[in-house]
């Protein structure tokens, strides 16, 4: 019941439609290249993402369901805090660009998820929502985040996307 109430509140604050300030997405997303792990480096987050450390978004193409399975994991409160997980499902909404998805944290709710900036070699990306209230800057590597965040901000602002008031996500992972 608590998750249901959280989803209602989240959707009331984000909206389920693409109305509001229109935001251009990137021209094209190669879904195969986009799948995998993305470290969440900075953003303007939802109430479900407060006090996140080691934020990791994992995208997996689910061929049988023709969707993207999304798992957001993080440590709550500190780098060694309890690990939490928020599973979601995503569907490509704009088939031409694959840059506009509909994401659902739980049935029947879906919200727009826009790939608004993307490094040409898929080293980093920025994802937002149509009204620009939320923004996630993510990268394939968690180390040395500031140059990536700065470049993402530069590109977002050049497109007219609000990149102010970002919260940095502390990241510290064991050496591989």
Tab-separated table of N, CA and C in Angstrom:
chain	number	residue	atom	x	y	z
A	1	UNK	N	0.821	-1.197	0.000
A	1	UNK	CA	0.000	0.000	0.000
A	1	UNK	C	0.864	1.260	0.000
A	2	UNK	N	1.969	1.227	0.778
A	2	UNK	CA	2.841	2.395	0.841
A	2	UNK	C	3.423	2.695	-0.531
A	3	UNK	N	3.878	1.653	-1.253
A	3	UNK	CA	4.438	1.859	-2.589
A	3	UNK	C	3.381	2.429	-3.524
A	4	UNK	N	2.155	1.963	-3.407
A	4	UNK	CA	1.073	2.480	-4.239
A	4	UNK	C	0.861	3.966	-3.981
A	5	UNK	N	0.829	4.369	-2.713
A	5	UNK	CA	0.649	5.778	-2.375
A	5	UNK	C	1.831	6.613	-2.860
A	6	UNK	N	3.040	6.056	-2.762
A	6	UNK	CA	4.219	6.758	-3.271
A	6	UNK	C	4.118	6.945	-4.778
A	7	UNK	N	3.659	5.923	-5.481
A	7	UNK	CA	3.525	6.022	-6.941
A	7	UNK	C	2.489	7.076	-7.314
A	8	UNK	N	1.393	7.131	-6.590
A	8	UNK	CA	0.362	8.140	-6.858
A	8	UNK	C	0.951	9.538	-6.666
A	9	UNK	N	1.661	9.735	-5.562
A	9	UNK	CA	2.268	11.032	-5.285
A	9	UNK	C	3.312	11.383	-6.342
A	10	UNK	N	4.137	10.410	-6.723
A	10	UNK	CA	5.155	10.635	-7.749
A	10	UNK	C	4.505	11.061	-9.058
A	11	UNK	N	3.495	10.357	-9.467
A	11	UNK	CA	2.847	10.669	-10.736
A	11	UNK	C	2.086	11.984	-10.675
A	12	UNK	N	1.587	12.320	-9.517
A	12	UNK	CA	0.908	13.609	-9.384
A	12	UNK	C	1.890	14.762	-9.552
A	13	UNK	N	3.147	14.524	-9.183
A	13	UNK	CA	4.136	15.587	-9.306
A	13	UNK	C	4.863	15.570	-10.640
A	14	UNK	N	4.876	14.435	-11.352
A	14	UNK	CA	5.589	14.371	-12.631
A	14	UNK	C	4.645	14.410	-13.814
A	15	UNK	N	3.445	13.936	-13.624
A	15	UNK	CA	2.513	13.840	-14.738
A	15	UNK	C	2.769	12.605	-15.556
A	16	UNK	N	1.743	12.120	-16.227
A	16	UNK	CA	1.864	10.912	-17.029
A	16	UNK	C	1.919	11.230	-18.506
A	17	UNK	N	1.707	12.447	-18.859
A	17	UNK	CA	1.642	12.782	-20.280
A	17	UNK	C	2.874	13.553	-20.701
A	18	UNK	N	2.901	13.893	-21.957
A	18	UNK	CA	4.020	14.665	-22.482
A	18	UNK	C	3.632	16.126	-22.640
A	19	UNK	N	2.613	16.560	-21.964
A	19	UNK	CA	2.222	17.960	-22.054
A	19	UNK	C	3.181	18.803	-21.252
A	20	UNK	N	3.083	20.104	-21.399
A	20	UNK	CA	3.991	20.993	-20.694
A	20	UNK	C	5.064	21.469	-21.647
A	21	UNK	N	6.197	21.891	-21.106
A	21	UNK	CA	7.292	22.376	-21.928
A	21	UNK	C	7.844	21.244	-22.774
A	22	UNK	N	7.772	21.401	-24.086
A	22	UNK	CA	8.280	20.361	-24.964
A	22	UNK	C	9.804	20.375	-24.927
A	23	UNK	N	10.382	19.206	-24.883
A	23	UNK	CA	11.832	19.092	-24.876
A	23	UNK	C	12.251	18.186	-25.993
A	24	UNK	N	13.194	18.651	-26.770
A	24	UNK	CA	13.722	17.822	-27.840
A	24	UNK	C	14.630	16.754	-27.264
A	25	UNK	N	14.479	15.564	-27.775
A	25	UNK	CA	15.358	14.472	-27.394
A	25	UNK	C	16.545	14.451	-28.356
A	26	UNK	N	17.461	13.552	-28.112
A	26	UNK	CA	18.531	13.334	-29.080
A	26	UNK	C	17.902	12.756	-30.349
A	27	UNK	N	18.625	12.847	-31.444
A	27	UNK	CA	18.075	12.375	-32.719
A	27	UNK	C	17.873	10.873	-32.763
A	28	UNK	N	18.803	10.120	-32.173
A	28	UNK	CA	18.728	8.662	-32.279
A	28	UNK	C	19.439	8.005	-31.109
A	29	UNK	N	18.823	6.963	-30.558
A	29	UNK	CA	19.431	6.136	-29.529
A	29	UNK	C	19.531	4.716	-30.069
A	30	UNK	N	20.732	4.173	-30.050
A	30	UNK	CA	20.943	2.765	-30.395
A	30	UNK	C	20.668	1.973	-29.122
A	31	UNK	N	19.532	1.306	-29.073
A	31	UNK	CA	19.125	0.626	-27.841
A	31	UNK	C	20.140	-0.427	-27.399
A	32	UNK	N	20.739	-1.135	-28.352
A	32	UNK	CA	21.746	-2.143	-27.990
A	32	UNK	C	22.901	-1.495	-27.222
A	33	UNK	N	23.374	-0.347	-27.705
A	33	UNK	CA	24.475	0.356	-27.036
A	33	UNK	C	24.031	0.960	-25.708
A	34	UNK	N	22.762	1.332	-25.603
A	34	UNK	CA	22.268	1.997	-24.396
A	34	UNK	C	22.073	1.013	-23.241
A	35	UNK	N	21.804	-0.248	-23.561
A	35	UNK	CA	21.573	-1.237	-22.510
A	35	UNK	C	22.835	-1.400	-21.660
A	36	UNK	N	22.623	-1.783	-20.415
A	36	UNK	CA	23.741	-2.020	-19.506
A	36	UNK	C	23.685	-1.121	-18.294
A	37	UNK	N	24.822	-0.968	-17.641
A	37	UNK	CA	24.916	-0.221	-16.387
A	37	UNK	C	25.264	1.240	-16.633
A	38	UNK	N	24.560	2.110	-15.902
A	38	UNK	CA	24.818	3.554	-15.911
A	38	UNK	C	24.883	4.017	-14.452
A	39	UNK	N	25.994	4.621	-14.086
A	39	UNK	CA	26.157	5.185	-12.741
A	39	UNK	C	25.491	6.560	-12.716
A	40	UNK	N	24.611	6.776	-11.766
A	40	UNK	CA	23.928	8.060	-11.633
A	40	UNK	C	24.881	9.015	-10.919
A	41	UNK	N	25.313	10.055	-11.648
A	41	UNK	CA	26.309	10.982	-11.116
A	41	UNK	C	25.692	12.218	-10.481
A	42	UNK	N	24.599	12.708	-11.070
A	42	UNK	CA	23.984	13.947	-10.575
A	42	UNK	C	22.584	14.064	-11.145
A	43	UNK	N	21.798	14.948	-10.558
A	43	UNK	CA	20.468	15.185	-11.102
A	43	UNK	C	19.570	15.965	-10.165
A	44	UNK	N	18.352	16.140	-10.627
A	44	UNK	CA	17.238	16.646	-9.811
A	44	UNK	C	16.311	15.443	-9.674
A	45	UNK	N	16.175	14.962	-8.461
A	45	UNK	CA	15.587	13.653	-8.238
A	45	UNK	C	14.175	13.703	-7.661
A	46	UNK	N	13.491	12.580	-7.773
A	46	UNK	CA	12.164	12.412	-7.188
A	46	UNK	C	12.304	12.186	-5.684
A	47	UNK	N	11.200	12.210	-4.993
A	47	UNK	CA	11.223	11.988	-3.550
A	47	UNK	C	11.671	10.567	-3.203
A	48	UNK	N	11.591	9.649	-4.142
A	48	UNK	CA	12.030	8.272	-3.893
A	48	UNK	C	13.552	8.149	-3.929
A	49	UNK	N	14.235	9.176	-4.416
A	49	UNK	CA	15.681	9.113	-4.612
A	49	UNK	C	16.448	10.021	-3.653
A	50	UNK	N	15.910	10.267	-2.501
A	50	UNK	CA	16.560	11.132	-1.522
A	50	UNK	C	17.668	10.354	-0.816
A	51	UNK	N	18.810	11.012	-0.628
A	51	UNK	CA	19.937	10.443	0.106
A	51	UNK	C	20.487	9.176	-0.558
A	52	UNK	N	20.632	9.247	-1.882
A	52	UNK	CA	21.138	8.124	-2.668
A	52	UNK	C	22.660	8.159	-2.720
A	53	UNK	N	23.265	7.019	-2.536
A	53	UNK	CA	24.705	6.814	-2.698
A	53	UNK	C	24.870	5.583	-3.592
A	54	UNK	N	25.915	5.568	-4.417
A	54	UNK	CA	26.154	4.445	-5.331
A	54	UNK	C	24.934	4.147	-6.196
A	55	UNK	N	24.336	5.186	-6.745
A	55	UNK	CA	23.183	4.997	-7.619
A	55	UNK	C	23.595	4.331	-8.927
A	56	UNK	N	22.913	3.253	-9.272
A	56	UNK	CA	23.212	2.509	-10.494
A	56	UNK	C	21.904	2.152	-11.188
A	57	UNK	N	21.803	2.554	-12.446
A	57	UNK	CA	20.630	2.244	-13.256
A	57	UNK	C	21.056	1.164	-14.245
A	58	UNK	N	20.350	0.040	-14.262
A	58	UNK	CA	20.672	-1.071	-15.165
A	58	UNK	C	19.500	-1.275	-16.137
A	59	UNK	N	19.831	-1.207	-17.427
A	59	UNK	CA	18.836	-1.408	-18.482
A	59	UNK	C	19.106	-2.742	-19.164
A	60	UNK	N	18.064	-3.547	-19.287
A	60	UNK	CA	18.172	-4.850	-19.941
A	60	UNK	C	17.017	-4.989	-20.929
A	61	UNK	N	17.347	-5.287	-22.184
A	61	UNK	CA	16.300	-5.502	-23.182
A	61	UNK	C	15.649	-6.849	-22.922
A	62	UNK	N	14.322	-6.840	-22.793
A	62	UNK	CA	13.535	-8.044	-22.577
A	62	UNK	C	12.885	-8.390	-23.911
A	63	UNK	N	13.514	-9.263	-24.649
A	63	UNK	CA	13.058	-9.594	-26.009
A	63	UNK	C	11.657	-10.192	-26.017
A	64	UNK	N	11.359	-11.089	-25.098
A	64	UNK	CA	10.046	-11.749	-25.110
A	64	UNK	C	8.906	-10.762	-24.851
A	65	UNK	N	9.162	-9.717	-24.056
A	65	UNK	CA	8.127	-8.732	-23.740
A	65	UNK	C	8.248	-7.460	-24.576
A	66	UNK	N	9.320	-7.360	-25.377
A	66	UNK	CA	9.574	-6.175	-26.216
A	66	UNK	C	9.578	-4.905	-25.359
A	67	UNK	N	10.364	-4.973	-24.272
A	67	UNK	CA	10.445	-3.832	-23.364
A	67	UNK	C	11.835	-3.778	-22.751
A	68	UNK	N	12.059	-2.720	-22.010
A	68	UNK	CA	13.305	-2.528	-21.288
A	68	UNK	C	13.013	-2.762	-19.804
A	69	UNK	N	13.726	-3.701	-19.217
A	69	UNK	CA	13.628	-3.909	-17.779
A	69	UNK	C	14.668	-3.004	-17.130
A	70	UNK	N	14.218	-2.216	-16.175
A	70	UNK	CA	15.062	-1.212	-15.527
A	70	UNK	C	15.147	-1.545	-14.046
A	71	UNK	N	16.366	-1.533	-13.533
A	71	UNK	CA	16.544	-1.736	-12.102
A	71	UNK	C	17.454	-0.639	-11.579
A	72	UNK	N	16.913	0.200	-10.719
A	72	UNK	CA	17.681	1.256	-10.073
A	72	UNK	C	18.038	0.756	-8.686
A	73	UNK	N	19.342	0.629	-8.412
A	73	UNK	CA	19.801	0.204	-7.094
A	73	UNK	C	20.666	1.305	-6.496
A	74	UNK	N	20.666	1.368	-5.182
A	74	UNK	CA	21.452	2.378	-4.493
A	74	UNK	C	21.609	2.001	-3.029
A	75	UNK	N	22.549	2.653	-2.378
A	75	UNK	CA	22.698	2.530	-0.937
A	75	UNK	C	22.002	3.730	-0.309
A	76	UNK	N	21.148	3.483	0.645
A	76	UNK	CA	20.376	4.527	1.303
A	76	UNK	C	21.177	5.146	2.442
A	77	UNK	N	21.384	6.467	2.351
A	77	UNK	CA	21.958	7.213	3.459
A	77	UNK	C	23.465	7.330	3.497
A	78	UNK	N	24.168	6.340	2.960
A	78	UNK	CA	25.627	6.387	2.964
A	78	UNK	C	26.156	5.375	1.957
A	79	UNK	N	27.455	5.424	1.718
A	79	UNK	CA	28.064	4.484	0.779
A	79	UNK	C	27.956	3.041	1.256
A	80	UNK	N	27.793	2.844	2.557
A	80	UNK	CA	27.655	1.494	3.101
A	80	UNK	C	26.252	1.239	3.657
A	81	UNK	N	25.324	2.144	3.359
A	81	UNK	CA	23.952	1.998	3.850
A	81	UNK	C	23.249	0.810	3.212
A	82	UNK	N	22.049	0.514	3.681
A	82	UNK	CA	21.309	-0.623	3.130
A	82	UNK	C	21.030	-0.438	1.639
A	83	UNK	N	21.180	-1.532	0.889
A	83	UNK	CA	20.925	-1.453	-0.542
A	83	UNK	C	19.421	-1.535	-0.806
A	84	UNK	N	18.964	-0.623	-1.660
A	84	UNK	CA	17.563	-0.559	-2.065
A	84	UNK	C	17.487	-0.780	-3.568
A	85	UNK	N	16.311	-1.173	-4.040
A	85	UNK	CA	16.115	-1.415	-5.468
A	85	UNK	C	14.732	-0.918	-5.873
A	86	UNK	N	14.684	-0.246	-7.011
A	86	UNK	CA	13.408	0.204	-7.564
A	86	UNK	C	13.307	-0.359	-8.978
A	87	UNK	N	12.618	-1.497	-9.150
A	87	UNK	CA	12.463	-2.064	-10.494
A	87	UNK	C	11.381	-1.318	-11.268
A	88	UNK	N	11.594	-1.184	-12.571
A	88	UNK	CA	10.633	-0.509	-13.444
A	88	UNK	C	10.620	-1.219	-14.792
A	89	UNK	N	9.638	-0.881	-15.598
A	89	UNK	CA	9.543	-1.396	-16.956
A	89	UNK	C	9.454	-0.208	-17.896
A	90	UNK	N	10.088	-0.333	-19.050
A	90	UNK	CA	10.070	0.753	-20.015
A	90	UNK	C	9.741	0.256	-21.416
A	91	UNK	N	9.054	1.109	-22.166
A	91	UNK	CA	8.701	0.807	-23.554
A	91	UNK	C	9.124	1.976	-24.418
A	92	UNK	N	9.687	1.659	-25.570
A	92	UNK	CA	10.078	2.704	-26.501
A	92	UNK	C	8.804	3.311	-27.064
A	93	UNK	N	8.622	4.596	-26.853
A	93	UNK	CA	7.427	5.310	-27.288
A	93	UNK	C	7.617	5.885	-28.693
A	94	UNK	N	8.793	6.454	-28.951
A	94	UNK	CA	9.092	6.988	-30.281
A	94	UNK	C	9.999	5.976	-30.981
A	95	UNK	N	9.422	5.202	-31.880
A	95	UNK	CA	10.159	4.144	-32.569
A	95	UNK	C	11.200	4.697	-33.537
A	96	UNK	N	11.002	5.913	-34.037
A	96	UNK	CA	11.956	6.489	-34.991
A	96	UNK	C	13.291	6.819	-34.335
A	97	UNK	N	13.244	7.413	-33.152
A	97	UNK	CA	14.480	7.830	-32.492
A	97	UNK	C	14.892	6.907	-31.348
A	98	UNK	N	13.964	6.189	-30.773
A	98	UNK	CA	14.169	5.381	-29.558
A	98	UNK	C	14.635	6.230	-28.377
A	99	UNK	N	14.392	7.548	-28.437
A	99	UNK	CA	14.842	8.460	-27.389
A	99	UNK	C	13.724	8.897	-26.445
A	100	UNK	N	12.507	8.506	-26.718
A	100	UNK	CA	11.369	8.817	-25.841
A	100	UNK	C	10.757	7.482	-25.434
A	101	UNK	N	10.806	7.225	-24.138
A	101	UNK	CA	10.253	5.993	-23.584
A	101	UNK	C	9.083	6.334	-22.680
A	102	UNK	N	8.295	5.338	-22.390
A	102	UNK	CA	7.310	5.395	-21.314
A	102	UNK	C	7.780	4.400	-20.266
A	103	UNK	N	7.922	4.872	-19.031
A	103	UNK	CA	8.446	4.040	-17.956
A	103	UNK	C	7.381	3.890	-16.883
A	104	UNK	N	7.274	2.676	-16.366
A	104	UNK	CA	6.267	2.373	-15.361
A	104	UNK	C	6.909	1.787	-14.103
A	105	UNK	N	6.750	2.490	-12.973
A	105	UNK	CA	7.203	1.909	-11.717
A	105	UNK	C	6.216	0.865	-11.201
A	106	UNK	N	4.976	0.961	-11.647
A	106	UNK	CA	3.940	-0.025	-11.311
A	106	UNK	C	2.721	0.218	-12.205
A	107	UNK	N	2.046	-0.858	-12.543
A	107	UNK	CA	0.855	-0.773	-13.367
A	107	UNK	C	-0.219	-0.017	-12.591
A	108	UNK	N	-1.001	0.847	-13.219
A	108	UNK	CA	-1.109	1.170	-14.642
A	108	UNK	C	-0.370	2.455	-15.024
A	109	UNK	N	0.512	2.942	-14.172
A	109	UNK	CA	1.136	4.243	-14.380
A	109	UNK	C	2.329	4.170	-15.320
A	110	UNK	N	2.419	5.162	-16.214
A	110	UNK	CA	3.563	5.309	-17.115
A	110	UNK	C	3.884	6.795	-17.210
A	111	UNK	N	5.180	7.109	-17.243
A	111	UNK	CA	5.564	8.500	-17.416
A	111	UNK	C	6.628	8.597	-18.503
A	112	UNK	N	6.736	9.783	-19.089
A	112	UNK	CA	7.697	9.999	-20.165
A	112	UNK	C	9.113	10.058	-19.623
A	113	UNK	N	10.005	9.479	-20.374
A	113	UNK	CA	11.418	9.377	-20.055
A	113	UNK	C	12.152	9.750	-21.330
A	114	UNK	N	12.854	10.871	-21.309
A	114	UNK	CA	13.448	11.429	-22.520
A	114	UNK	C	14.964	11.403	-22.449
A	115	UNK	N	15.593	10.808	-23.452
A	115	UNK	CA	17.049	10.887	-23.566
A	115	UNK	C	17.330	12.233	-24.223
A	116	UNK	N	17.775	13.207	-23.414
A	116	UNK	CA	17.918	14.587	-23.894
A	116	UNK	C	19.352	14.937	-24.272
A	117	UNK	N	20.312	14.149	-23.830
A	117	UNK	CA	21.705	14.339	-24.248
A	117	UNK	C	22.391	12.980	-24.170
A	118	UNK	N	23.310	12.752	-25.100
A	118	UNK	CA	23.977	11.450	-25.158
A	118	UNK	C	25.326	11.614	-25.843
A	119	UNK	N	26.363	11.192	-25.153
A	119	UNK	CA	27.699	11.202	-25.733
A	119	UNK	C	27.715	10.262	-26.944
A	120	UNK	N	28.399	10.668	-28.006
A	120	UNK	CA	28.381	9.866	-29.233
A	120	UNK	C	28.973	8.476	-29.040
A	121	UNK	N	29.844	8.302	-28.062
A	121	UNK	CA	30.389	6.969	-27.797
A	121	UNK	C	29.689	6.282	-26.615
A	122	UNK	N	28.555	6.845	-26.185
A	122	UNK	CA	27.734	6.273	-25.114
A	122	UNK	C	28.504	6.175	-23.790
A	123	UNK	N	29.388	7.145	-23.519
A	123	UNK	CA	30.093	7.204	-22.242
A	123	UNK	C	29.233	7.847	-21.162
A	124	UNK	N	28.323	8.746	-21.565
A	124	UNK	CA	27.439	9.395	-20.608
A	124	UNK	C	26.123	9.757	-21.298
A	125	UNK	N	25.113	9.993	-20.487
A	125	UNK	CA	23.806	10.402	-20.996
A	125	UNK	C	23.118	11.300	-19.972
A	126	UNK	N	22.132	12.038	-20.444
A	126	UNK	CA	21.262	12.821	-19.554
A	126	UNK	C	19.823	12.488	-19.939
A	127	UNK	N	19.043	12.169	-18.945
A	127	UNK	CA	17.648	11.779	-19.141
A	127	UNK	C	16.778	12.729	-18.342
A	128	UNK	N	15.675	13.146	-18.940
A	128	UNK	CA	14.784	14.068	-18.251
A	128	UNK	C	13.327	13.749	-18.513
A	129	UNK	N	12.498	14.666	-18.099
A	129	UNK	CA	11.057	14.570	-18.303
A	129	UNK	C	10.606	15.834	-19.028
A	130	UNK	N	9.443	15.806	-19.672
A	130	UNK	CA	9.021	16.954	-20.486
A	130	UNK	C	8.976	18.289	-19.762
A	131	UNK	N	8.566	18.324	-18.501
A	131	UNK	CA	8.488	19.624	-17.809
A	131	UNK	C	9.820	20.035	-17.169
A	132	UNK	N	10.857	19.228	-17.357
A	132	UNK	CA	12.218	19.484	-16.889
A	132	UNK	C	12.370	19.471	-15.367
A	133	UNK	N	11.367	18.997	-14.658
A	133	UNK	CA	11.444	18.971	-13.196
A	133	UNK	C	12.517	17.995	-12.712
A	134	UNK	N	12.663	16.874	-13.405
A	134	UNK	CA	13.620	15.852	-13.006
A	134	UNK	C	14.663	15.673	-14.093
A	135	UNK	N	15.877	15.346	-13.663
A	135	UNK	CA	16.987	15.171	-14.586
A	135	UNK	C	17.975	14.204	-13.958
A	136	UNK	N	18.486	13.290	-14.768
A	136	UNK	CA	19.484	12.336	-14.312
A	136	UNK	C	20.663	12.383	-15.276
A	137	UNK	N	21.853	12.635	-14.758
A	137	UNK	CA	23.078	12.569	-15.550
A	137	UNK	C	23.794	11.292	-15.127
A	138	UNK	N	24.050	10.424	-16.107
A	138	UNK	CA	24.606	9.105	-15.822
A	138	UNK	C	25.800	8.835	-16.730
A	139	UNK	N	26.683	7.965	-16.265
A	139	UNK	CA	27.862	7.612	-17.049
A	139	UNK	C	28.169	6.129	-16.894
A	140	UNK	N	28.955	5.630	-17.814
A	140	UNK	CA	29.366	4.222	-17.769
A	140	UNK	C	30.405	3.967	-16.684
A	141	UNK	N	31.091	5.011	-16.262
A	141	UNK	CA	32.127	4.894	-15.239
A	141	UNK	C	31.836	5.929	-14.152
A	142	UNK	N	31.987	5.554	-12.910
A	142	UNK	CA	31.684	6.438	-11.788
A	142	UNK	C	32.854	7.334	-11.398
A	143	UNK	N	34.062	6.975	-11.868
A	143	UNK	CA	35.250	7.737	-11.473
A	143	UNK	C	35.329	9.057	-12.232
A	144	UNK	N	35.869	10.078	-11.577
A	144	UNK	CA	36.092	11.406	-12.165
A	144	UNK	C	34.817	11.970	-12.794
A	145	UNK	N	33.778	12.155	-11.994
A	145	UNK	CA	32.481	12.567	-12.543
A	145	UNK	C	32.391	14.023	-12.989
A	146	UNK	N	33.184	14.921	-12.407
A	146	UNK	CA	32.982	16.351	-12.679
A	146	UNK	C	33.139	16.744	-14.150
A	147	UNK	N	34.144	16.248	-14.885
A	147	UNK	CA	34.213	16.616	-16.311
A	147	UNK	C	32.983	16.137	-17.098
A	148	UNK	N	32.466	14.993	-16.747
A	148	UNK	CA	31.279	14.466	-17.430
A	148	UNK	C	30.064	15.322	-17.089
A	149	UNK	N	29.891	15.628	-15.818
A	149	UNK	CA	28.762	16.456	-15.397
A	149	UNK	C	28.843	17.822	-16.074
A	150	UNK	N	30.035	18.413	-16.112
A	150	UNK	CA	30.208	19.725	-16.755
A	150	UNK	C	29.857	19.688	-18.232
A	151	UNK	N	30.303	18.655	-18.931
A	151	UNK	CA	29.994	18.539	-20.360
A	151	UNK	C	28.490	18.331	-20.572
A	152	UNK	N	27.878	17.506	-19.749
A	152	UNK	CA	26.430	17.291	-19.859
A	152	UNK	C	25.683	18.604	-19.627
A	153	UNK	N	26.065	19.352	-18.608
A	153	UNK	CA	25.421	20.640	-18.318
A	153	UNK	C	25.587	21.583	-19.505
A	154	UNK	N	26.782	21.648	-20.057
A	154	UNK	CA	27.030	22.523	-21.207
A	154	UNK	C	26.098	22.169	-22.373
A	155	UNK	N	25.995	20.890	-22.675
A	155	UNK	CA	25.137	20.475	-23.787
A	155	UNK	C	23.653	20.696	-23.474
A	156	UNK	N	23.255	20.418	-22.260
A	156	UNK	CA	21.850	20.624	-21.876
A	156	UNK	C	21.472	22.101	-21.968
A	157	UNK	N	22.308	22.963	-21.409
A	157	UNK	CA	22.001	24.397	-21.447
A	157	UNK	C	21.991	24.929	-22.874
A	158	UNK	N	22.845	24.396	-23.745
A	158	UNK	CA	22.849	24.806	-25.156
A	158	UNK	C	21.531	24.447	-25.840
A	159	UNK	N	20.868	23.401	-25.336
A	159	UNK	CA	19.568	22.982	-25.877
A	159	UNK	C	18.394	23.679	-25.188
A	160	UNK	N	18.698	24.505	-24.180
A	160	UNK	CA	17.633	25.189	-23.458
A	160	UNK	C	17.066	24.379	-22.310
A	161	UNK	N	17.756	23.339	-21.914
A	161	UNK	CA	17.287	22.507	-20.808
A	161	UNK	C	17.857	23.040	-19.501
A	162	UNK	N	17.029	23.159	-18.491
A	162	UNK	CA	17.436	23.666	-17.185
A	162	UNK	C	18.350	22.648	-16.503
A	163	UNK	N	19.610	23.014	-16.308
A	163	UNK	CA	20.578	22.122	-15.667
A	163	UNK	C	21.061	22.697	-14.337
A	164	UNK	N	20.210	23.473	-13.688
A	164	UNK	CA	20.564	24.070	-12.398
A	164	UNK	C	20.095	23.171	-11.250
A	165	UNK	N	20.606	23.472	-10.068
A	165	UNK	CA	20.180	22.808	-8.830
A	165	UNK	C	20.342	21.290	-8.868
A	166	UNK	N	21.486	20.852	-9.339
A	166	UNK	CA	21.763	19.422	-9.406
A	166	UNK	C	22.377	18.939	-8.101
A	167	UNK	N	22.017	17.755	-7.718
A	167	UNK	CA	22.576	17.099	-6.547
A	167	UNK	C	23.559	16.045	-7.045
A	168	UNK	N	24.773	16.047	-6.499
A	168	UNK	CA	25.770	15.028	-6.847
A	168	UNK	C	25.469	13.753	-6.078
A	169	UNK	N	25.707	12.605	-6.710
A	169	UNK	CA	25.508	11.310	-6.076
A	169	UNK	C	26.877	10.736	-5.712
A	170	UNK	N	27.160	10.569	-4.420
A	170	UNK	CA	28.435	9.972	-4.031
A	170	UNK	C	28.541	8.540	-4.590
A	171	UNK	N	29.690	8.242	-5.155
A	171	UNK	CA	29.946	6.922	-5.730
A	171	UNK	C	31.282	6.402	-5.192
A	172	UNK	N	31.321	5.186	-4.741
A	172	UNK	CA	32.575	4.546	-4.335
A	172	UNK	C	32.387	3.042	-4.485
A	173	UNK	N	33.036	2.482	-5.479
A	173	UNK	CA	32.879	1.067	-5.801
A	173	UNK	C	34.213	0.350	-5.633
A	174	UNK	N	34.171	-0.932	-5.336
A	174	UNK	CA	35.431	-1.697	-5.228
A	174	UNK	C	36.124	-1.758	-6.586
A	175	UNK	N	37.439	-1.832	-6.553
A	175	UNK	CA	38.213	-1.968	-7.792
A	175	UNK	C	37.878	-3.298	-8.454
A	176	UNK	N	37.819	-3.262	-9.780
A	176	UNK	CA	37.505	-4.497	-10.530
A	176	UNK	C	38.773	-5.196	-10.940
